[in-house]
Amino acid sequence: MDFSKIEETRPDNPSEEERMVFHYSRSERLKRAPKIVQDYYSGDFKPYKGGLLKSLVNTKSNRLLFVTIIFAFGIILFMNYFGPQKSTGSLSGVDVSLSAFSYEDSLYASLKIKDASKKKKEEFKSGFPVTVTFSVYDKENLVIGERKVSGKYDGKEIFLRTTFSDYDIIKVGAVCSMNGGLVSLESPVEKR
């Protein structure tokens, strides 16, 4: 829209407010400014010349923030190495673990069911059927293959294994059932 052809209209008798004129004075403004601004304009301002670590621990609030960041980083590392993992679990009171690795053009997946504790050995003495469904996932997290493996668990350590053709498989999942219990595990594929 073009405003060049529009004329400004003013009343014939301007009021007191319309006659007021404002003037800018730097010295008046600087009198009311904070000390750091006054020092900057007068040339007395000295910039802080400290390193990264010195600036992180310079004030009490910075020290608190720095310690909090270090503490949070420590918790993340601790949980990453010692926290619960998706590749291990418990099935009917027995520890199970899933592992997978690829070698040449094949992927090997293995579910290990460990020995039962002394208290549970008697319960598993007669043996229970174990069923494991291995699933392999690609980069888009889509299932590209499944295999079902069965075995019998009698309280002693057993391995249930299978192989897949390796077509850029990223992770392996396993759903294991035994004695009414069910556990779902996931493991990344190690390249060898």
PDB file of C-alpha atoms in Angstrom:
ATOM      1  CA  MET A   1       0.000   0.000   0.000  1.00  0.00           C
ATOM      2  CA  ASP A   2       1.386   3.426  -0.944  1.00  0.00           C
ATOM      3  CA  PHE A   3       1.112   6.053   1.827  1.00  0.00           C
ATOM      4  CA  SER A   4       2.944   8.815  -0.050  1.00  0.00           C
ATOM      5  CA  LYS A   5      -0.287  10.421  -1.302  1.00  0.00           C
ATOM      6  CA  ILE A   6      -1.914  10.536   2.100  1.00  0.00           C
ATOM      7  CA  GLU A   7      -1.495  13.847   3.914  1.00  0.00           C
ATOM      8  CA  GLU A   8      -0.971  14.045   7.643  1.00  0.00           C
ATOM      9  CA  THR A   9      -3.623  16.014   9.458  1.00  0.00           C
ATOM     10  CA  ARG A  10      -3.067  17.876  12.700  1.00  0.00           C
ATOM     11  CA  PRO A  11      -5.484  19.816  14.803  1.00  0.00           C
ATOM     12  CA  ASP A  12      -5.326  23.624  14.537  1.00  0.00           C
ATOM     13  CA  ASN A  13      -4.742  24.050  18.282  1.00  0.00           C
ATOM     14  CA  PRO A  14      -2.297  21.361  19.454  1.00  0.00           C
ATOM     15  CA  SER A  15      -2.633  20.304  23.060  1.00  0.00           C
ATOM     16  CA  GLU A  16       0.136  20.467  25.657  1.00  0.00           C
ATOM     17  CA  GLU A  17       1.136  16.836  25.047  1.00  0.00           C
ATOM     18  CA  GLU A  18       1.512  17.320  21.332  1.00  0.00           C
ATOM     19  CA  ARG A  19       3.826  20.300  21.858  1.00  0.00           C
ATOM     20  CA  MET A  20       6.230  18.347  24.125  1.00  0.00           C
ATOM     21  CA  VAL A  21       9.650  17.615  22.693  1.00  0.00           C
ATOM     22  CA  PHE A  22      11.921  14.915  24.101  1.00  0.00           C
ATOM     23  CA  HIS A  23      15.687  15.324  24.184  1.00  0.00           C
ATOM     24  CA  TYR A  24      18.273  12.570  24.621  1.00  0.00           C
ATOM     25  CA  SER A  25      21.232  13.084  26.944  1.00  0.00           C
ATOM     26  CA  ARG A  26      23.832  10.339  27.197  1.00  0.00           C
ATOM     27  CA  SER A  27      25.361  11.717  30.401  1.00  0.00           C
ATOM     28  CA  GLU A  28      21.955  11.751  32.129  1.00  0.00           C
ATOM     29  CA  ARG A  29      21.259   8.214  30.991  1.00  0.00           C
ATOM     30  CA  LEU A  30      24.671   6.954  32.162  1.00  0.00           C
ATOM     31  CA  LYS A  31      24.189   8.470  35.630  1.00  0.00           C
ATOM     32  CA  ARG A  32      21.370   5.999  36.244  1.00  0.00           C
ATOM     33  CA  ALA A  33      23.052   3.013  34.520  1.00  0.00           C
ATOM     34  CA  PRO A  34      24.606   0.072  36.394  1.00  0.00           C
ATOM     35  CA  LYS A  35      28.280   0.254  37.406  1.00  0.00           C
ATOM     36  CA  ILE A  36      29.425  -2.146  34.697  1.00  0.00           C
ATOM     37  CA  VAL A  37      27.847   0.053  31.984  1.00  0.00           C
ATOM     38  CA  GLN A  38      29.398   3.211  33.446  1.00  0.00           C
ATOM     39  CA  ASP A  39      32.809   1.493  33.523  1.00  0.00           C
ATOM     40  CA  TYR A  40      32.403   0.362  29.932  1.00  0.00           C
ATOM     41  CA  TYR A  41      31.671   3.890  28.636  1.00  0.00           C
ATOM     42  CA  SER A  42      34.391   5.499  30.750  1.00  0.00           C
ATOM     43  CA  GLY A  43      37.024   2.965  29.582  1.00  0.00           C
ATOM     44  CA  ASP A  44      37.612   1.420  33.033  1.00  0.00           C
ATOM     45  CA  PHE A  45      35.921  -1.864  32.088  1.00  0.00           C
ATOM     46  CA  LYS A  46      38.233  -4.875  32.398  1.00  0.00           C
ATOM     47  CA  PRO A  47      36.986  -7.972  30.589  1.00  0.00           C
ATOM     48  CA  TYR A  48      37.203 -11.306  32.387  1.00  0.00           C
ATOM     49  CA  LYS A  49      40.202 -13.253  31.146  1.00  0.00           C
ATOM     50  CA  GLY A  50      39.870 -16.746  32.528  1.00  0.00           C
ATOM     51  CA  GLY A  51      39.923 -20.182  31.018  1.00  0.00           C
ATOM     52  CA  LEU A  52      37.029 -22.549  30.589  1.00  0.00           C
ATOM     53  CA  LEU A  53      37.618 -24.360  33.875  1.00  0.00           C
ATOM     54  CA  LYS A  54      38.092 -21.109  35.772  1.00  0.00           C
ATOM     55  CA  SER A  55      34.805 -19.749  34.452  1.00  0.00           C
ATOM     56  CA  LEU A  56      33.042 -22.991  35.424  1.00  0.00           C
ATOM     57  CA  VAL A  57      34.129 -22.684  39.069  1.00  0.00           C
ATOM     58  CA  ASN A  58      34.328 -18.883  39.375  1.00  0.00           C
ATOM     59  CA  THR A  59      31.072 -18.315  41.288  1.00  0.00           C
ATOM     60  CA  LYS A  60      29.121 -20.415  43.745  1.00  0.00           C
ATOM     61  CA  SER A  61      26.271 -21.009  41.290  1.00  0.00           C
ATOM     62  CA  ASN A  62      28.714 -22.008  38.539  1.00  0.00           C
ATOM     63  CA  ARG A  63      30.405 -24.493  40.885  1.00  0.00           C
ATOM     64  CA  LEU A  64      27.037 -25.996  41.801  1.00  0.00           C
ATOM     65  CA  LEU A  65      26.082 -26.332  38.137  1.00  0.00           C
ATOM     66  CA  PHE A  66      29.466 -27.871  37.282  1.00  0.00           C
ATOM     67  CA  VAL A  67      29.196 -30.442  40.087  1.00  0.00           C
ATOM     68  CA  THR A  68      25.628 -31.270  39.008  1.00  0.00           C
ATOM     69  CA  ILE A  69      26.753 -31.881  35.418  1.00  0.00           C
ATOM     70  CA  ILE A  70      29.609 -34.134  36.585  1.00  0.00           C
ATOM     71  CA  PHE A  71      27.236 -36.040  38.899  1.00  0.00           C
ATOM     72  CA  ALA A  72      24.649 -36.566  36.126  1.00  0.00           C
ATOM     73  CA  PHE A  73      27.362 -37.725  33.729  1.00  0.00           C
ATOM     74  CA  GLY A  74      28.584 -40.204  36.354  1.00  0.00           C
ATOM     75  CA  ILE A  75      25.085 -41.624  36.856  1.00  0.00           C
ATOM     76  CA  ILE A  76      24.653 -42.056  33.093  1.00  0.00           C
ATOM     77  CA  LEU A  77      27.958 -43.925  32.802  1.00  0.00           C
ATOM     78  CA  PHE A  78      27.172 -46.083  35.835  1.00  0.00           C
ATOM     79  CA  MET A  79      23.729 -47.048  34.504  1.00  0.00           C
ATOM     80  CA  ASN A  80      25.163 -47.730  31.068  1.00  0.00           C
ATOM     81  CA  TYR A  81      27.731 -50.224  32.371  1.00  0.00           C
ATOM     82  CA  PHE A  82      26.075 -51.659  35.483  1.00  0.00           C
ATOM     83  CA  GLY A  83      22.351 -51.053  34.920  1.00  0.00           C
ATOM     84  CA  PRO A  84      19.783 -53.477  33.573  1.00  0.00           C
ATOM     85  CA  GLN A  85      20.480 -54.725  30.077  1.00  0.00           C
ATOM     86  CA  LYS A  86      18.015 -55.825  27.432  1.00  0.00           C
ATOM     87  CA  SER A  87      20.059 -58.912  26.612  1.00  0.00           C
ATOM     88  CA  THR A  88      19.655 -60.573  30.032  1.00  0.00           C
ATOM     89  CA  GLY A  89      16.635 -61.531  32.085  1.00  0.00           C
ATOM     90  CA  SER A  90      15.015 -64.104  34.300  1.00  0.00           C
ATOM     91  CA  LEU A  91      12.691 -66.885  33.162  1.00  0.00           C
ATOM     92  CA  SER A  92      10.899 -68.954  35.823  1.00  0.00           C
ATOM     93  CA  GLY A  93      13.575 -67.961  38.342  1.00  0.00           C
ATOM     94  CA  VAL A  94      16.496 -68.894  36.053  1.00  0.00           C
ATOM     95  CA  ASP A  95      18.875 -66.390  34.448  1.00  0.00           C
ATOM     96  CA  VAL A  96      18.868 -66.250  30.643  1.00  0.00           C
ATOM     97  CA  SER A  97      21.007 -64.231  28.252  1.00  0.00           C
ATOM     98  CA  LEU A  98      20.934 -63.572  24.531  1.00  0.00           C
ATOM     99  CA  SER A  99      23.961 -62.957  22.336  1.00  0.00           C
ATOM    100  CA  ALA A 100      24.465 -62.565  18.599  1.00  0.00           C
ATOM    101  CA  PHE A 101      27.423 -62.117  16.307  1.00  0.00           C
ATOM    102  CA  SER A 102      28.013 -62.101  12.597  1.00  0.00           C
ATOM    103  CA  TYR A 103      30.849 -63.941  10.923  1.00  0.00           C
ATOM    104  CA  GLU A 104      31.418 -63.804   7.178  1.00  0.00           C
ATOM    105  CA  ASP A 105      27.927 -64.135   5.606  1.00  0.00           C
ATOM    106  CA  SER A 106      26.113 -65.669   8.576  1.00  0.00           C
ATOM    107  CA  LEU A 107      24.637 -64.423  11.815  1.00  0.00           C
ATOM    108  CA  TYR A 108      24.741 -66.659  14.870  1.00  0.00           C
ATOM    109  CA  ALA A 109      22.185 -66.137  17.638  1.00  0.00           C
ATOM    110  CA  SER A 110      22.380 -67.955  20.957  1.00  0.00           C
ATOM    111  CA  LEU A 111      20.160 -68.038  24.033  1.00  0.00           C
ATOM    112  CA  LYS A 112      21.896 -69.297  27.171  1.00  0.00           C
ATOM    113  CA  ILE A 113      19.791 -70.654  30.037  1.00  0.00           C
ATOM    114  CA  LYS A 114      22.037 -70.909  33.094  1.00  0.00           C
ATOM    115  CA  ASP A 115      22.065 -73.550  35.823  1.00  0.00           C
ATOM    116  CA  ALA A 116      19.156 -73.387  38.237  1.00  0.00           C
ATOM    117  CA  SER A 117      19.901 -72.464  41.835  1.00  0.00           C
ATOM    118  CA  LYS A 118      20.157 -75.268  44.376  1.00  0.00           C
ATOM    119  CA  LYS A 119      16.658 -74.490  45.664  1.00  0.00           C
ATOM    120  CA  LYS A 120      15.140 -74.694  42.151  1.00  0.00           C
ATOM    121  CA  LYS A 121      17.116 -77.735  40.864  1.00  0.00           C
ATOM    122  CA  GLU A 122      14.555 -80.162  42.268  1.00  0.00           C
ATOM    123  CA  GLU A 123      11.710 -78.274  40.570  1.00  0.00           C
ATOM    124  CA  PHE A 124      13.346 -78.608  37.124  1.00  0.00           C
ATOM    125  CA  LYS A 125      14.585 -82.195  37.562  1.00  0.00           C
ATOM    126  CA  SER A 126      11.758 -83.700  35.503  1.00  0.00           C
ATOM    127  CA  GLY A 127      12.499 -81.250  32.682  1.00  0.00           C
ATOM    128  CA  PHE A 128      10.402 -78.573  31.022  1.00  0.00           C
ATOM    129  CA  PRO A 129      10.032 -77.795  27.333  1.00  0.00           C
ATOM    130  CA  VAL A 130      11.613 -74.484  26.275  1.00  0.00           C
ATOM    131  CA  THR A 131      10.554 -72.581  23.173  1.00  0.00           C
ATOM    132  CA  VAL A 132      12.474 -69.630  21.745  1.00  0.00           C
ATOM    133  CA  THR A 133      11.447 -67.491  18.795  1.00  0.00           C
ATOM    134  CA  PHE A 134      14.421 -65.598  17.375  1.00  0.00           C
ATOM    135  CA  SER A 135      13.667 -62.480  15.312  1.00  0.00           C
ATOM    136  CA  VAL A 136      16.209 -60.433  13.354  1.00  0.00           C
ATOM    137  CA  TYR A 137      15.842 -56.705  12.613  1.00  0.00           C
ATOM    138  CA  ASP A 138      17.308 -54.470   9.915  1.00  0.00           C
ATOM    139  CA  LYS A 139      18.286 -50.778  10.001  1.00  0.00           C
ATOM    140  CA  GLU A 140      14.655 -49.626   9.777  1.00  0.00           C
ATOM    141  CA  ASN A 141      13.768 -51.824  12.788  1.00  0.00           C
ATOM    142  CA  LEU A 142      11.698 -54.167  10.629  1.00  0.00           C
ATOM    143  CA  VAL A 143      11.602 -57.932  11.227  1.00  0.00           C
ATOM    144  CA  ILE A 144      13.317 -59.619   8.285  1.00  0.00           C
ATOM    145  CA  GLY A 145      13.391 -63.181   9.600  1.00  0.00           C
ATOM    146  CA  GLU A 146      12.178 -65.478  12.376  1.00  0.00           C
ATOM    147  CA  ARG A 147      13.156 -68.922  13.601  1.00  0.00           C
ATOM    148  CA  LYS A 148      11.617 -71.093  16.302  1.00  0.00           C
ATOM    149  CA  VAL A 149      13.882 -73.344  18.373  1.00  0.00           C
ATOM    150  CA  SER A 150      12.788 -75.834  21.032  1.00  0.00           C
ATOM    151  CA  GLY A 151      14.633 -77.694  23.728  1.00  0.00           C
ATOM    152  CA  LYS A 152      14.296 -79.287  27.148  1.00  0.00           C
ATOM    153  CA  TYR A 153      15.575 -77.674  30.339  1.00  0.00           C
ATOM    154  CA  ASP A 154      16.312 -79.945  33.314  1.00  0.00           C
ATOM    155  CA  GLY A 155      18.096 -77.507  35.615  1.00  0.00           C
ATOM    156  CA  LYS A 156      21.463 -77.694  33.845  1.00  0.00           C
ATOM    157  CA  GLU A 157      22.883 -75.015  31.572  1.00  0.00           C
ATOM    158  CA  ILE A 158      21.713 -75.268  27.963  1.00  0.00           C
ATOM    159  CA  PHE A 159      22.178 -73.248  24.786  1.00  0.00           C
ATOM    160  CA  LEU A 160      19.546 -72.792  22.105  1.00  0.00           C
ATOM    161  CA  ARG A 161      21.140 -71.608  18.879  1.00  0.00           C
ATOM    162  CA  THR A 162      20.248 -70.726  15.319  1.00  0.00           C
ATOM    163  CA  THR A 163      21.798 -69.070  12.275  1.00  0.00           C
ATOM    164  CA  PHE A 164      20.561 -66.516   9.745  1.00  0.00           C
ATOM    165  CA  SER A 165      21.945 -65.183   6.494  1.00  0.00           C
ATOM    166  CA  ASP A 166      23.461 -61.811   7.347  1.00  0.00           C
ATOM    167  CA  TYR A 167      21.814 -59.093   5.267  1.00  0.00           C
ATOM    168  CA  ASP A 168      22.692 -55.986   7.299  1.00  0.00           C
ATOM    169  CA  ILE A 169      21.060 -57.305  10.455  1.00  0.00           C
ATOM    170  CA  ILE A 170      21.408 -54.809  13.307  1.00  0.00           C
ATOM    171  CA  LYS A 171      19.848 -56.609  16.282  1.00  0.00           C
ATOM    172  CA  VAL A 172      18.320 -59.894  17.352  1.00  0.00           C
ATOM    173  CA  GLY A 173      15.257 -60.342  19.525  1.00  0.00           C
ATOM    174  CA  ALA A 174      14.186 -63.496  21.340  1.00  0.00           C
ATOM    175  CA  VAL A 175      10.910 -64.411  23.021  1.00  0.00           C
ATOM    176  CA  CYS A 176      11.441 -67.374  25.317  1.00  0.00           C
ATOM    177  CA  SER A 177       8.785 -69.370  27.171  1.00  0.00           C
ATOM    178  CA  MET A 178       9.208 -72.090  29.767  1.00  0.00           C
ATOM    179  CA  ASN A 179       7.043 -73.438  32.596  1.00  0.00           C
ATOM    180  CA  GLY A 180       4.406 -70.712  32.142  1.00  0.00           C
ATOM    181  CA  GLY A 181       6.999 -67.923  32.194  1.00  0.00           C
ATOM    182  CA  LEU A 182       7.789 -65.601  29.306  1.00  0.00           C
ATOM    183  CA  VAL A 183      10.737 -63.271  28.718  1.00  0.00           C
ATOM    184  CA  SER A 184      11.606 -60.998  25.809  1.00  0.00           C
ATOM    185  CA  LEU A 185      15.259 -60.136  25.160  1.00  0.00           C
ATOM    186  CA  GLU A 186      17.175 -57.988  22.647  1.00  0.00           C
ATOM    187  CA  SER A 187      20.832 -57.986  21.686  1.00  0.00           C
ATOM    188  CA  PRO A 188      22.862 -55.963  19.188  1.00  0.00           C
ATOM    189  CA  VAL A 189      24.848 -57.899  16.607  1.00  0.00           C
ATOM    190  CA  GLU A 190      28.619 -57.958  17.125  1.00  0.00           C
ATOM    191  CA  LYS A 191      30.706 -57.909  13.960  1.00  0.00           C
ATOM    192  CA  ARG A 192      33.627 -60.386  13.954  1.00  0.00           C
TER     193      ARG A 192
END
